[in-house]
Coordinates of C-alpha atoms in Angstrom, one line a residue:
Chain A
X1211 CA 102.0 108.8 -86.2
X1212 CA 100.7 106.7 -89.1
X1213 CA 97.7 104.6 -88.0
X1214 CA 97.6 101.1 -89.4
X1215 CA 94.5 99.3 -88.2
X1216 CA 91.3 99.6 -86.2
X1217 CA 90.9 96.5 -84.0
X1218 CA 87.4 95.4 -82.9
X1219 CA 87.8 92.7 -80.2
X1220 CA 84.7 91.0 -79.0
X1221 CA 84.5 89.5 -75.5
X1222 CA 81.5 87.2 -75.1
X1223 CA 79.1 86.1 -77.8
X1224 CA 78.3 88.3 -80.8
X1225 CA 76.8 87.2 -84.1
X1226 CA 79.4 87.2 -86.8
X1227 CA 77.0 89.1 -89.2
X1228 CA 76.7 91.9 -86.6
X1229 CA 80.5 92.3 -86.3
X1230 CA 81.0 92.2 -90.1
X1231 CA 78.4 94.9 -90.6
X1232 CA 79.9 97.1 -87.9
X1233 CA 83.4 96.6 -89.2
X1234 CA 82.3 97.7 -92.6
X1235 CA 80.7 100.9 -91.3
X1236 CA 83.7 101.7 -89.2
X1237 CA 86.0 101.2 -92.2
X1238 CA 83.9 103.7 -94.2
X1239 CA 83.9 106.3 -91.5
X1240 CA 87.6 106.2 -90.6
X1241 CA 89.1 105.0 -93.9
X1242 CA 91.4 102.5 -92.2
X1243 CA 91.5 98.7 -92.5
X1244 CA 89.4 97.1 -89.7
X1245 CA 90.3 93.8 -88.1
X1246 CA 87.7 92.1 -85.9
X1247 CA 88.4 89.1 -83.7
X1248 CA 87.5 87.4 -80.5
X1249 CA 89.3 88.2 -77.3
X1250 CA 89.4 86.4 -74.0
X1251 CA 89.2 87.8 -70.5
X1252 CA 88.1 86.5 -67.2
X1253 CA 85.3 89.0 -66.7
X1254 CA 84.6 87.9 -63.1
X1255 CA 87.6 90.1 -62.1
X1256 CA 85.7 93.1 -63.3
X1257 CA 82.3 92.2 -61.8
X1258 CA 80.9 94.2 -58.8
X1259 CA 78.5 91.9 -57.0
X1260 CA 77.0 94.9 -55.1
X1261 CA 76.0 96.6 -58.4
X1262 CA 75.7 93.5 -60.5
X1263 CA 77.6 95.3 -63.2
X1264 CA 81.1 95.3 -64.7
X1265 CA 83.7 98.0 -63.9
X1266 CA 84.1 100.1 -67.1
X1267 CA 87.2 101.9 -65.9
X1268 CA 89.1 98.6 -65.1
X1269 CA 88.0 97.1 -68.4
X1270 CA 89.2 100.1 -70.4
X1271 CA 92.5 100.0 -68.6
X1272 CA 92.9 96.3 -69.4
X1273 CA 92.0 96.7 -73.0
X1274 CA 94.5 99.5 -73.3
X1275 CA 97.3 97.7 -71.6
X1276 CA 96.8 94.2 -72.9
X1277 CA 95.2 94.5 -76.3
X1278 CA 96.1 97.9 -77.8
X1279 CA 99.0 99.0 -79.9
X1280 CA 100.5 102.4 -80.5
X1281 CA 99.8 102.5 -84.2
X1282 CA 96.2 101.1 -83.9
X1283 CA 92.9 102.1 -82.4
X1284 CA 91.4 99.2 -80.4
X1285 CA 87.9 98.9 -79.2
X1286 CA 86.7 96.2 -76.8
X1287 CA 83.1 95.0 -77.5
X1288 CA 81.1 93.6 -74.6
X1289 CA 77.7 92.2 -73.9
X1290 CA 77.7 92.8 -70.2
X1291 CA 76.3 95.8 -68.3
X1292 CA 79.0 98.4 -67.7
X1293 CA 79.3 101.1 -65.0
X1294 CA 81.8 103.6 -63.7
X1295 CA 81.8 104.5 -60.0
X1296 CA 80.1 107.8 -60.5
X1297 CA 77.4 106.7 -63.0
X1298 CA 74.7 104.1 -62.9
X1299 CA 75.6 102.8 -66.3
X1300 CA 77.6 103.6 -69.4
X1301 CA 77.1 102.5 -73.1
X1302 CA 80.9 102.8 -73.5
X1303 CA 83.9 105.0 -73.0
X1304 CA 87.3 105.7 -74.5
X1305 CA 90.6 107.5 -73.9
X1306 CA 90.3 110.8 -75.6
X1307 CA 92.9 110.8 -78.3
X1308 CA 94.2 107.5 -76.9
X1309 CA 94.5 104.1 -78.4
X1310 CA 91.6 102.2 -76.7
X1311 CA 87.9 102.3 -75.9
X1312 CA 85.1 100.0 -74.9
X1313 CA 81.4 99.6 -75.9
X1314 CA 78.7 97.3 -74.5
X1315 CA 75.6 96.1 -76.3
X1316 CA 73.9 95.3 -73.1
X1317 CA 71.8 98.4 -72.6
X1318 CA 71.1 98.9 -76.3
X1319 CA 68.4 96.3 -76.8
X1320 CA 64.7 97.2 -76.6
X1321 CA 63.9 94.2 -74.3
X1322 CA 66.0 95.9 -71.6
X1323 CA 63.4 98.6 -71.5
X1324 CA 60.4 96.3 -71.8
X1325 CA 59.8 97.1 -75.4
X1326 CA 59.5 94.5 -78.2
X1327 CA 62.8 93.4 -79.6
X1328 CA 64.0 95.0 -82.8
X1329 CA 67.3 93.5 -84.1
X1330 CA 67.7 96.1 -86.8
X1331 CA 67.5 98.9 -84.3
X1332 CA 69.9 97.0 -82.0
X1333 CA 72.5 96.7 -84.8
X1334 CA 72.0 100.4 -85.7
X1335 CA 72.5 101.5 -82.1
X1336 CA 75.5 99.3 -81.7
X1337 CA 77.4 100.6 -84.7
X1338 CA 76.7 104.2 -83.7
X1339 CA 78.2 103.6 -80.3
X1340 CA 81.2 101.8 -81.7
X1341 CA 81.9 104.7 -84.2
X1342 CA 81.2 107.2 -81.4
X1343 CA 83.8 105.7 -79.0
X1344 CA 86.3 105.2 -81.8
X1345 CA 85.7 108.9 -82.6
X1346 CA 86.9 109.8 -79.1
X1347 CA 90.1 107.7 -79.6
X1348 CA 90.7 109.9 -82.7
X1349 CA 90.4 113.0 -80.4
X1350 CA 86.9 114.0 -81.3
X1351 CA 84.8 115.5 -78.5
X1352 CA 81.0 115.6 -78.3
X1353 CA 79.4 117.4 -81.2
X1354 CA 76.5 119.8 -81.0
X1355 CA 75.1 118.7 -84.4
X1356 CA 72.0 116.7 -83.6
X1357 CA 72.6 114.2 -86.4
X1358 CA 76.3 113.6 -85.9
X1359 CA 77.4 110.3 -84.5
X1360 CA 79.6 112.2 -82.0
X1361 CA 76.6 113.8 -80.4
X1362 CA 76.4 112.8 -76.7
X1363 CA 73.8 110.2 -76.0
X1364 CA 72.7 109.3 -72.5
X1365 CA 69.6 107.3 -73.5
X1366 CA 69.0 104.9 -76.3
X1367 CA 66.4 107.3 -77.6
X1368 CA 69.2 109.8 -78.1
X1369 CA 71.2 107.2 -80.0
X1370 CA 68.2 106.7 -82.3
X1371 CA 68.1 110.4 -83.1
X1372 CA 71.5 110.6 -84.7
X1373 CA 73.1 109.1 -87.8
X1374 CA 75.9 106.5 -87.7
X1375 CA 78.1 109.0 -89.6
X1376 CA 80.4 111.8 -88.6
X1377 CA 79.2 115.3 -89.6
X1378 CA 81.4 117.3 -91.9
X1379 CA 83.0 119.3 -89.1
X1380 CA 84.0 116.2 -87.1
X1381 CA 85.2 114.5 -90.3
X1382 CA 87.4 117.6 -91.0
X1383 CA 88.9 117.3 -87.6
X1384 CA 90.0 113.7 -88.2
X1385 CA 92.6 115.2 -90.6
Chain B
X254 CA 78.9 132.6 -75.8
X255 CA 81.9 130.7 -77.0
X256 CA 83.7 130.6 -73.7
X257 CA 84.5 127.1 -72.4
X258 CA 82.8 126.4 -69.1
X259 CA 85.3 125.3 -66.5
X260 CA 84.6 122.6 -63.9
X261 CA 86.6 121.7 -60.7
X262 CA 86.0 118.2 -59.5
X263 CA 86.7 117.6 -55.8
X264 CA 86.6 114.0 -54.6
X265 CA 88.9 111.9 -52.5
X266 CA 88.3 108.8 -54.7
X267 CA 90.7 108.7 -57.7
X268 CA 88.3 106.6 -59.7
X269 CA 85.5 109.2 -59.3
X270 CA 87.8 112.0 -60.3
X271 CA 89.1 110.3 -63.4
X272 CA 85.6 109.1 -64.4
X273 CA 84.1 112.6 -64.2
X274 CA 87.2 114.1 -65.7
X275 CA 86.9 111.9 -68.8
X276 CA 83.2 112.4 -69.0
X277 CA 83.5 116.2 -69.0
X278 CA 86.5 116.4 -71.3
X279 CA 84.5 114.7 -74.0
X280 CA 81.9 117.4 -73.6
X281 CA 84.6 120.1 -74.2
X282 CA 84.6 121.5 -70.7
X283 CA 87.8 122.8 -69.1
X284 CA 88.3 120.4 -66.2
X285 CA 90.6 120.2 -63.2
X286 CA 90.6 117.9 -60.2
X287 CA 91.4 118.1 -56.5
X288 CA 91.6 115.2 -54.1
X289 CA 90.5 117.2 -51.0
X290 CA 88.9 120.4 -50.0
X291 CA 92.2 122.1 -49.0
X292 CA 93.7 121.5 -52.4
X293 CA 90.5 122.7 -54.1
X294 CA 90.5 126.0 -52.1
X295 CA 94.1 126.5 -53.0
X296 CA 93.4 125.9 -56.7
X297 CA 90.4 128.4 -56.5
X298 CA 92.7 131.0 -55.0
X299 CA 94.7 131.2 -58.2
X300 CA 92.2 130.1 -60.8
X301 CA 88.5 130.6 -61.2
X302 CA 86.1 127.9 -62.1
X303 CA 82.5 128.3 -63.3
X304 CA 81.3 125.1 -61.5
X305 CA 82.7 123.2 -58.5
X306 CA 81.4 119.6 -58.3
X307 CA 82.3 118.5 -54.8
X308 CA 81.9 115.3 -52.7
X309 CA 80.4 115.9 -49.3
X310 CA 82.2 113.1 -47.4
X311 CA 85.9 113.7 -47.6
X312 CA 88.7 113.2 -45.1
X313 CA 89.7 116.5 -43.4
X314 CA 87.4 119.3 -44.4
X315 CA 84.1 118.0 -45.7
X316 CA 82.2 119.3 -48.8
X317 CA 79.7 121.4 -46.8
X318 CA 82.5 123.3 -45.0
X319 CA 84.3 123.8 -48.3
X320 CA 81.1 125.1 -49.8
X321 CA 80.8 127.7 -47.0
X322 CA 84.4 128.8 -47.5
X323 CA 84.0 129.1 -51.3
X324 CA 80.8 131.1 -50.8
X325 CA 82.6 133.4 -48.4
X326 CA 84.9 134.7 -51.1
X327 CA 82.8 134.1 -54.2
X328 CA 79.1 134.5 -53.5
X329 CA 78.0 133.7 -57.0
X330 CA 80.1 130.5 -57.3
X331 CA 78.1 127.5 -58.6
X332 CA 78.8 124.6 -56.3
X333 CA 77.1 121.2 -56.8
X334 CA 77.5 118.7 -54.0
X335 CA 77.5 115.0 -54.4
X336 CA 77.5 112.1 -52.0
X337 CA 76.9 108.4 -51.8
X338 CA 75.4 108.9 -48.3
X339 CA 72.3 110.9 -49.1
X340 CA 70.1 112.1 -46.4
X341 CA 67.5 114.8 -46.7
X342 CA 69.2 116.8 -43.9
X343 CA 72.5 117.1 -45.7
X344 CA 70.8 118.0 -48.9
X345 CA 68.8 120.8 -47.2
X346 CA 71.9 122.0 -45.4
X347 CA 73.9 122.1 -48.6
X348 CA 71.1 124.1 -50.4
X349 CA 70.8 126.4 -47.4
X350 CA 74.5 127.1 -47.5
X351 CA 74.2 128.1 -51.2
X352 CA 74.8 125.0 -53.2
X353 CA 73.4 125.2 -56.7
X354 CA 72.1 121.6 -56.5
X355 CA 72.6 118.3 -54.9
X356 CA 73.1 114.8 -56.5
X357 CA 73.4 111.3 -55.1
X358 CA 76.2 109.0 -56.3
X359 CA 76.0 107.0 -58.6
X360 CA 73.8 109.1 -60.9
X361 CA 72.3 108.5 -64.3
X362 CA 74.4 109.9 -67.1
X363 CA 71.4 111.9 -68.2
X364 CA 71.0 113.5 -64.7
X365 CA 74.6 114.6 -64.7
X366 CA 74.4 116.1 -68.2
X367 CA 71.2 117.9 -67.2
X368 CA 72.7 119.3 -64.1
X369 CA 75.7 120.6 -65.8
X370 CA 73.7 122.0 -68.6
X371 CA 71.4 123.8 -66.1
X372 CA 74.4 125.2 -64.3
X373 CA 76.0 126.3 -67.6
X374 CA 72.7 128.0 -68.5
X375 CA 72.7 129.8 -65.2
X376 CA 76.3 131.0 -65.8
X377 CA 75.4 132.2 -69.2
X378 CA 72.3 134.0 -67.9
X379 CA 74.4 135.7 -65.1
X380 CA 77.0 136.8 -67.7
X381 CA 74.4 138.0 -70.2
X382 CA 72.6 139.9 -67.4
X383 CA 75.8 141.7 -66.4
X384 CA 76.5 142.7 -70.1
X385 CA 72.9 143.9 -70.5
X386 CA 73.0 145.8 -67.2
X387 CA 76.2 147.5 -68.4
X388 CA 74.5 148.2 -71.8
X389 CA 71.4 149.7 -70.1
X390 CA 73.5 151.9 -67.9
X391 CA 75.5 153.0 -71.0
X392 CA 72.3 153.7 -73.0
X393 CA 70.8 155.6 -70.0
X394 CA 73.9 157.6 -69.7
X395 CA 73.9 158.5 -73.4
X396 CA 70.3 159.6 -73.0
X397 CA 71.4 161.5 -69.9
X398 CA 73.3 164.0 -72.1
X399 CA 70.4 166.3 -72.2
X400 CA 70.3 169.6 -74.0
X401 CA 69.8 171.3 -77.3
X402 CA 72.2 174.2 -76.9
X403 CA 74.9 174.9 -79.4
X404 CA 77.5 174.0 -76.7
X405 CA 76.1 170.5 -76.0
X406 CA 75.4 169.8 -79.6
X407 CA 79.1 170.5 -80.3
X408 CA 80.0 168.0 -77.6
X409 CA 77.7 165.3 -79.0
X410 CA 79.2 165.8 -82.4
X411 CA 82.7 165.3 -81.0
X412 CA 81.6 162.2 -79.2
X413 CA 80.1 160.8 -82.4
X414 CA 83.3 161.5 -84.4
X415 CA 85.7 160.1 -81.8
X416 CA 83.7 157.0 -80.6
X417 CA 84.5 154.8 -83.6
X418 CA 88.2 155.3 -83.2
X419 CA 90.6 153.8 -80.6
X420 CA 92.1 157.2 -79.8
X421 CA 92.7 158.2 -76.2
X422 CA 90.5 161.0 -75.1
X423 CA 90.8 163.6 -72.3
X424 CA 87.5 165.1 -71.2
X425 CA 87.9 168.5 -69.5
X426 CA 85.3 170.6 -67.7
X427 CA 84.3 171.9 -64.4
X428 CA 83.2 169.6 -61.6
X429 CA 79.6 168.4 -62.1
X430 CA 79.4 169.1 -65.9
X431 CA 78.9 165.4 -66.7
X432 CA 82.4 164.3 -67.9
X433 CA 81.7 160.7 -66.9
X434 CA 78.5 160.7 -69.0
X435 CA 80.6 161.8 -71.9
X436 CA 83.0 159.0 -71.3
X437 CA 80.1 156.5 -71.2
X438 CA 78.6 157.9 -74.3
X439 CA 81.9 157.5 -76.2
X440 CA 82.1 153.9 -74.9
X441 CA 78.5 153.1 -75.7
X442 CA 78.9 154.3 -79.3
X443 CA 82.2 152.5 -79.9
X444 CA 82.9 149.0 -81.3
X445 CA 83.9 148.1 -77.7
X446 CA 80.4 148.7 -76.3
X447 CA 79.7 145.0 -75.7
X448 CA 82.7 144.8 -73.4
X449 CA 83.1 146.5 -70.0
X450 CA 83.6 150.2 -69.3
X451 CA 85.7 150.2 -66.1
X452 CA 85.8 153.5 -64.1
X453 CA 88.5 154.4 -61.7
X454 CA 88.3 157.6 -59.6
X455 CA 92.0 158.3 -59.2
X456 CA 91.5 161.2 -56.8
X457 CA 89.8 158.9 -54.3
X458 CA 92.7 156.5 -53.9
X459 CA 96.2 156.7 -52.3
X460 CA 99.2 155.9 -54.6
X461 CA 99.5 152.3 -53.3
X462 CA 95.8 151.6 -53.5
X463 CA 95.6 153.1 -57.0
X464 CA 98.5 150.9 -58.1
X465 CA 96.8 147.7 -56.7
X466 CA 93.4 148.9 -58.1
X467 CA 94.8 149.4 -61.6
X468 CA 97.2 146.5 -61.9
X469 CA 95.7 144.0 -59.5
X470 CA 97.7 142.1 -56.9
X471 CA 98.9 138.6 -56.1
X472 CA 98.0 136.9 -52.9
X473 CA 100.4 138.1 -50.1
X474 CA 101.6 141.1 -52.0
X475 CA 100.8 143.2 -49.0
X476 CA 98.9 142.9 -45.7
X477 CA 95.3 142.2 -46.6
X478 CA 96.0 140.8 -50.0
X479 CA 94.4 137.5 -49.1
X480 CA 93.5 136.5 -52.6
X481 CA 94.7 137.2 -56.1
X482 CA 92.8 140.1 -57.5
X483 CA 92.4 141.3 -61.1
X484 CA 93.3 144.9 -61.7
X485 CA 91.1 147.4 -63.6
X486 CA 93.3 147.3 -66.7
X487 CA 92.7 143.5 -66.8
X488 CA 89.0 143.9 -66.3
X489 CA 88.8 146.4 -69.1
X490 CA 90.2 143.9 -71.6
X491 CA 88.5 144.5 -75.0
X492 CA 86.6 147.5 -73.4
X493 CA 87.4 150.9 -72.1
X494 CA 89.0 152.2 -68.9
X495 CA 87.9 155.6 -67.7
X496 CA 90.4 157.4 -65.4
X497 CA 88.6 160.2 -63.6
X498 CA 90.6 163.0 -62.0
X499 CA 93.8 162.0 -63.8
X500 CA 95.6 165.1 -62.7
X501 CA 95.7 163.8 -59.2
X502 CA 98.0 160.9 -59.8
X503 CA 101.5 160.9 -58.4
X504 CA 104.6 161.2 -60.6
X505 CA 105.4 157.6 -59.9
X506 CA 102.0 156.5 -61.1
X507 CA 102.4 158.8 -64.2
X508 CA 105.5 156.8 -65.1
X509 CA 103.7 153.5 -64.6
X510 CA 100.7 154.6 -66.5
X511 CA 102.8 155.7 -69.5
X512 CA 104.6 152.4 -69.6
X513 CA 101.2 150.5 -69.6
X514 CA 99.8 152.7 -72.3
X515 CA 102.8 152.1 -74.4
X516 CA 103.1 148.3 -74.0
X517 CA 99.5 147.5 -73.1
X518 CA 101.0 145.0 -70.6
X519 CA 101.7 145.1 -66.9
X520 CA 102.5 142.9 -63.9
X521 CA 100.2 142.6 -60.9
X522 CA 101.5 144.0 -57.6
X523 CA 103.6 141.2 -56.0
X524 CA 103.6 139.2 -59.2
X525 CA 106.0 138.4 -62.0
X526 CA 103.7 137.3 -64.8
X527 CA 103.3 139.8 -67.7
X528 CA 99.6 140.3 -68.4
X529 CA 98.4 141.9 -71.6
X530 CA 95.1 143.7 -72.0
X531 CA 93.5 145.5 -74.9
X532 CA 91.8 148.6 -73.6
X533 CA 90.9 152.1 -74.7
X534 CA 91.8 155.0 -72.3
X535 CA 89.5 157.9 -71.6
X536 CA 90.5 160.4 -68.9
X537 CA 88.8 163.3 -67.3
X538 CA 90.0 166.3 -65.3
X539 CA 88.7 169.6 -64.1
X540 CA 92.3 171.0 -63.9
X541 CA 94.4 172.6 -66.6
X542 CA 96.6 169.7 -67.5
X543 CA 98.6 171.7 -70.1
X544 CA 99.4 174.3 -67.4
X545 CA 100.5 171.4 -65.1
X546 CA 102.8 170.2 -67.9
X547 CA 104.3 173.7 -68.2
X548 CA 104.9 173.8 -64.5
X549 CA 106.5 170.3 -64.6
X550 CA 103.8 168.7 -62.4
X551 CA 102.5 166.4 -65.1
X552 CA 104.6 164.5 -67.5
X553 CA 104.6 165.9 -71.0
X554 CA 105.0 162.5 -72.7
X555 CA 102.0 161.1 -70.8
X556 CA 100.0 164.2 -71.5
X557 CA 100.5 163.8 -75.3
X558 CA 99.7 160.1 -75.2
X559 CA 96.4 160.8 -73.4
X560 CA 95.5 164.0 -75.1
X561 CA 95.0 162.6 -78.6
X562 CA 91.5 164.1 -78.6
X563 CA 90.2 166.7 -76.1
X564 CA 86.5 167.2 -75.4
X565 CA 85.6 170.2 -73.3
X566 CA 82.3 169.9 -71.5
X567 CA 80.8 173.4 -71.0
X568 CA 79.6 174.6 -67.6
X569 CA 75.9 175.0 -67.1
X570 CA 76.0 178.8 -67.0
X571 CA 77.2 178.7 -70.7
X572 CA 74.2 176.6 -71.7
X573 CA 71.3 178.3 -69.8
X574 CA 68.9 177.4 -72.6
X575 CA 69.3 173.7 -71.6
X576 CA 68.0 174.3 -68.0
X577 CA 64.3 173.8 -68.8
X578 CA 65.1 170.5 -70.6
X579 CA 67.3 169.4 -67.7
X580 CA 64.8 170.4 -65.1
X581 CA 62.1 168.4 -67.0
X582 CA 64.4 165.4 -67.2
X583 CA 65.3 165.4 -63.5
X584 CA 61.7 165.9 -62.5
X585 CA 60.7 162.8 -64.5
X586 CA 63.7 160.9 -63.3
X587 CA 63.1 161.5 -59.6
X588 CA 59.3 161.3 -59.7
X589 CA 59.7 157.9 -61.2
X590 CA 62.4 156.8 -58.8
X591 CA 60.4 158.0 -55.8
X592 CA 57.2 156.4 -57.3
X593 CA 55.4 159.8 -57.3
X594 CA 53.1 161.3 -59.9
X595 CA 54.7 163.7 -62.3
X596 CA 54.9 167.3 -61.1
X597 CA 55.7 170.5 -62.9
X598 CA 57.7 173.6 -62.0
X599 CA 56.2 177.1 -61.9
X600 CA 57.5 179.7 -64.2
X601 CA 58.9 181.9 -61.5
X602 CA 61.0 179.1 -60.0
X603 CA 62.3 178.1 -63.5
X604 CA 63.2 181.8 -64.2
X605 CA 65.2 181.9 -61.0
X606 CA 67.0 178.7 -61.9
X607 CA 67.9 180.2 -65.2
X608 CA 69.4 183.2 -63.4
X609 CA 71.4 181.0 -61.0
X610 CA 75.2 180.6 -61.6
X611 CA 75.4 176.9 -60.6
X612 CA 79.0 176.7 -59.5
X613 CA 78.3 172.9 -59.0
X614 CA 76.9 172.7 -62.5
X615 CA 74.4 170.0 -63.5
X616 CA 75.1 167.9 -60.4
X617 CA 74.0 170.9 -58.3
X618 CA 70.8 171.4 -60.4
X619 CA 70.0 167.7 -60.2
X620 CA 70.4 167.8 -56.4
X621 CA 68.2 170.8 -56.2
X622 CA 65.4 169.2 -58.2
X623 CA 65.6 166.0 -56.2
X624 CA 65.4 168.0 -52.9
X625 CA 62.5 170.1 -54.3
X626 CA 60.5 166.9 -55.1
X627 CA 61.1 165.6 -51.6
X628 CA 60.2 168.8 -49.7
X629 CA 57.6 170.2 -52.1
X630 CA 53.8 169.9 -52.0
X631 CA 53.8 167.0 -54.6
X632 CA 52.1 169.1 -57.3
X633 CA 54.4 171.9 -58.4
X634 CA 57.9 173.0 -57.7
X635 CA 57.8 176.6 -56.5
X636 CA 60.6 179.0 -55.5
X637 CA 60.3 178.1 -51.9
X638 CA 61.2 174.5 -52.6
X639 CA 64.5 175.6 -54.2
X640 CA 67.5 176.3 -51.9
X641 CA 68.8 179.3 -53.8
X642 CA 71.1 181.2 -51.5
X643 CA 71.2 185.0 -52.0
X644 CA 75.0 185.0 -52.2
X645 CA 75.0 183.1 -55.4
X646 CA 72.0 184.4 -57.1
X647 CA 72.6 186.5 -60.2
X648 CA 70.8 189.7 -59.6
X649 CA 70.2 192.5 -62.0
X650 CA 69.3 194.8 -59.1
X651 CA 71.2 198.1 -59.1
X652 CA 69.3 200.2 -56.6
X653 CA 69.3 199.7 -52.8
X654 CA 65.5 199.4 -53.0
X655 CA 65.8 196.5 -55.5
X656 CA 68.3 194.7 -53.3
X657 CA 66.1 195.1 -50.2
X658 CA 63.1 193.9 -52.1
X659 CA 65.0 190.8 -53.3
X660 CA 66.4 190.1 -49.9
X661 CA 63.1 190.3 -48.1
X662 CA 61.5 188.1 -50.7
X663 CA 64.2 185.5 -50.2
X664 CA 63.9 185.5 -46.4
X665 CA 60.1 185.2 -46.7
X666 CA 60.4 182.3 -49.1
X667 CA 63.0 180.7 -46.8
X668 CA 60.6 180.8 -43.8
X669 CA 57.5 179.9 -45.8
X670 CA 56.1 183.4 -45.4
X671 CA 55.9 183.1 -41.7
X672 CA 56.0 186.8 -40.9
X673 CA 57.1 186.5 -37.3
X674 CA 60.1 184.2 -38.1
X675 CA 61.0 186.2 -41.2
X676 CA 60.9 189.5 -39.3
X677 CA 63.1 188.1 -36.5
X678 CA 65.6 186.9 -39.1
X679 CA 65.6 190.4 -40.7
X680 CA 65.9 192.0 -37.3
X681 CA 62.9 194.2 -37.9
X682 CA 59.5 194.2 -36.2
X683 CA 56.4 192.6 -37.8
X684 CA 54.7 195.9 -38.6
X685 CA 57.8 197.1 -40.5
X686 CA 57.9 193.9 -42.5
X687 CA 54.2 194.2 -43.4
X688 CA 54.9 197.7 -44.6
X689 CA 57.9 196.6 -46.7
X690 CA 55.8 193.8 -48.3
X691 CA 53.1 196.3 -49.1
X692 CA 55.7 198.8 -50.4
X693 CA 57.4 196.3 -52.7
X694 CA 54.1 194.6 -53.7
X695 CA 55.4 191.2 -52.6
X696 CA 53.0 188.3 -52.7
X697 CA 53.3 184.7 -51.5
X698 CA 53.8 182.3 -54.5
X699 CA 50.8 179.9 -54.9

């Protein structure tokens, strides 16, 4: 299948500059044209009042069924706190070798952890997570290379340790 | 270790199963799911998983009961239990029943990753431990080929030259000469040494048991076949299979064995799936296989397939000069095993051992030394500690006097120089015995 585009669809408020920068990095990593645009969803349907979080599984399904196309890779960008039933939170998730994924910026900011805000660091973390989840849609699994963007990250500190680029091995697997 | 760790997820909630499935797939684990304990147990019967991640609260059989059942057929299984209804009691019960760990839903992504990483490390350690144990046993057994005689040096040279190849080997020799040690030495020096050496004592098994032992069986293949079981050929994949007492196998098994050796593939008893395995075959026998071929008892084609190289292990009586070294080795071995200080052997006792015919070969010598250490005084092995029966002692005596002297000495030794008991055994009175001791100049060994 010949891939045509990577779609970054934002739900909720994101600064235009942030999306532009991320789209640019995504384009460099995957060598495909990137389209970014706003999307609209009633997020209350995905809200769990008990956990005060949004259901990542339902959101991923919705992005896949309503916004994704076979010849594209589509990533939903959110600014709400995501969870899946088994985990307390997720930064994002995607269908491995599928056509859709989701990422949230909510847990990437320093303020969340009581540390002084750092916009530059926030942007850096966000682009890494976006490229990481897109990597999964391209069939890439977690990488053992400590600087590769496909390295698994469960804390923001882990995200800070890696680059926003794919290592040579992962790049090679993109084909 | 490049092997993919496999995880079986057992939870009645679809969303939990799919979330965990996606999470682990991205980490390159092999993952399967079951919606209840019954299905999980059924999956585990036909497939083995390194880690089972199971919910405690499930309809039907709960996770704790499933844990017990898994542990009943796979003691080393790593089962991690999870629940949204955490209580200290259930956690303690799960750990008591053998759970590797316990986790409360929902958990932090990092906790899950740590847990699985720890479990994977445990699996790797267990596997490495097994390989190292095998390796140590192999190394010990190569060291166990003690001796400096021409005969044993010839065997060592043959081992060295054949080890690097893949050729089938038949090791011949009397019982107790150390044929299995030779097989282990070949394996330990071969490129297959990091893989298993699987031994099968063909003589100890009936035809049907041997068939199931070698080829494995599927669940329900026969009464008692409760689970699928790998056969020895499968276990020896990439390694070596050692078939001891090969001459005892039935003609039907000879045909089966020939077919496996030619195709390196087979089907489990009661199964229909062709299984391939890459193994090297080493056989051993104390019988004259060639003679059996001539008599039509052993298949000629199988004989030639097995007998690419023949190594004959000499009996102990043909390597008498190795006895002091062997005695020394066994004394060290058993003193260490029994946690005793090292002892020696007196020259008289050693001389008598060198005169002994040893029909049971090295095994008999080993048993003798072990016994002598147990019954002896803890300082020195003397003749009285050795169970050397007169009927099998090599004697150079020609005259009746010499025979009488030897016999009296043996009886005295046997009864610890208790004159009354020895005289009674010899059916002579005590005075006569004293006179004979004096006549032959017999003295009690110190």
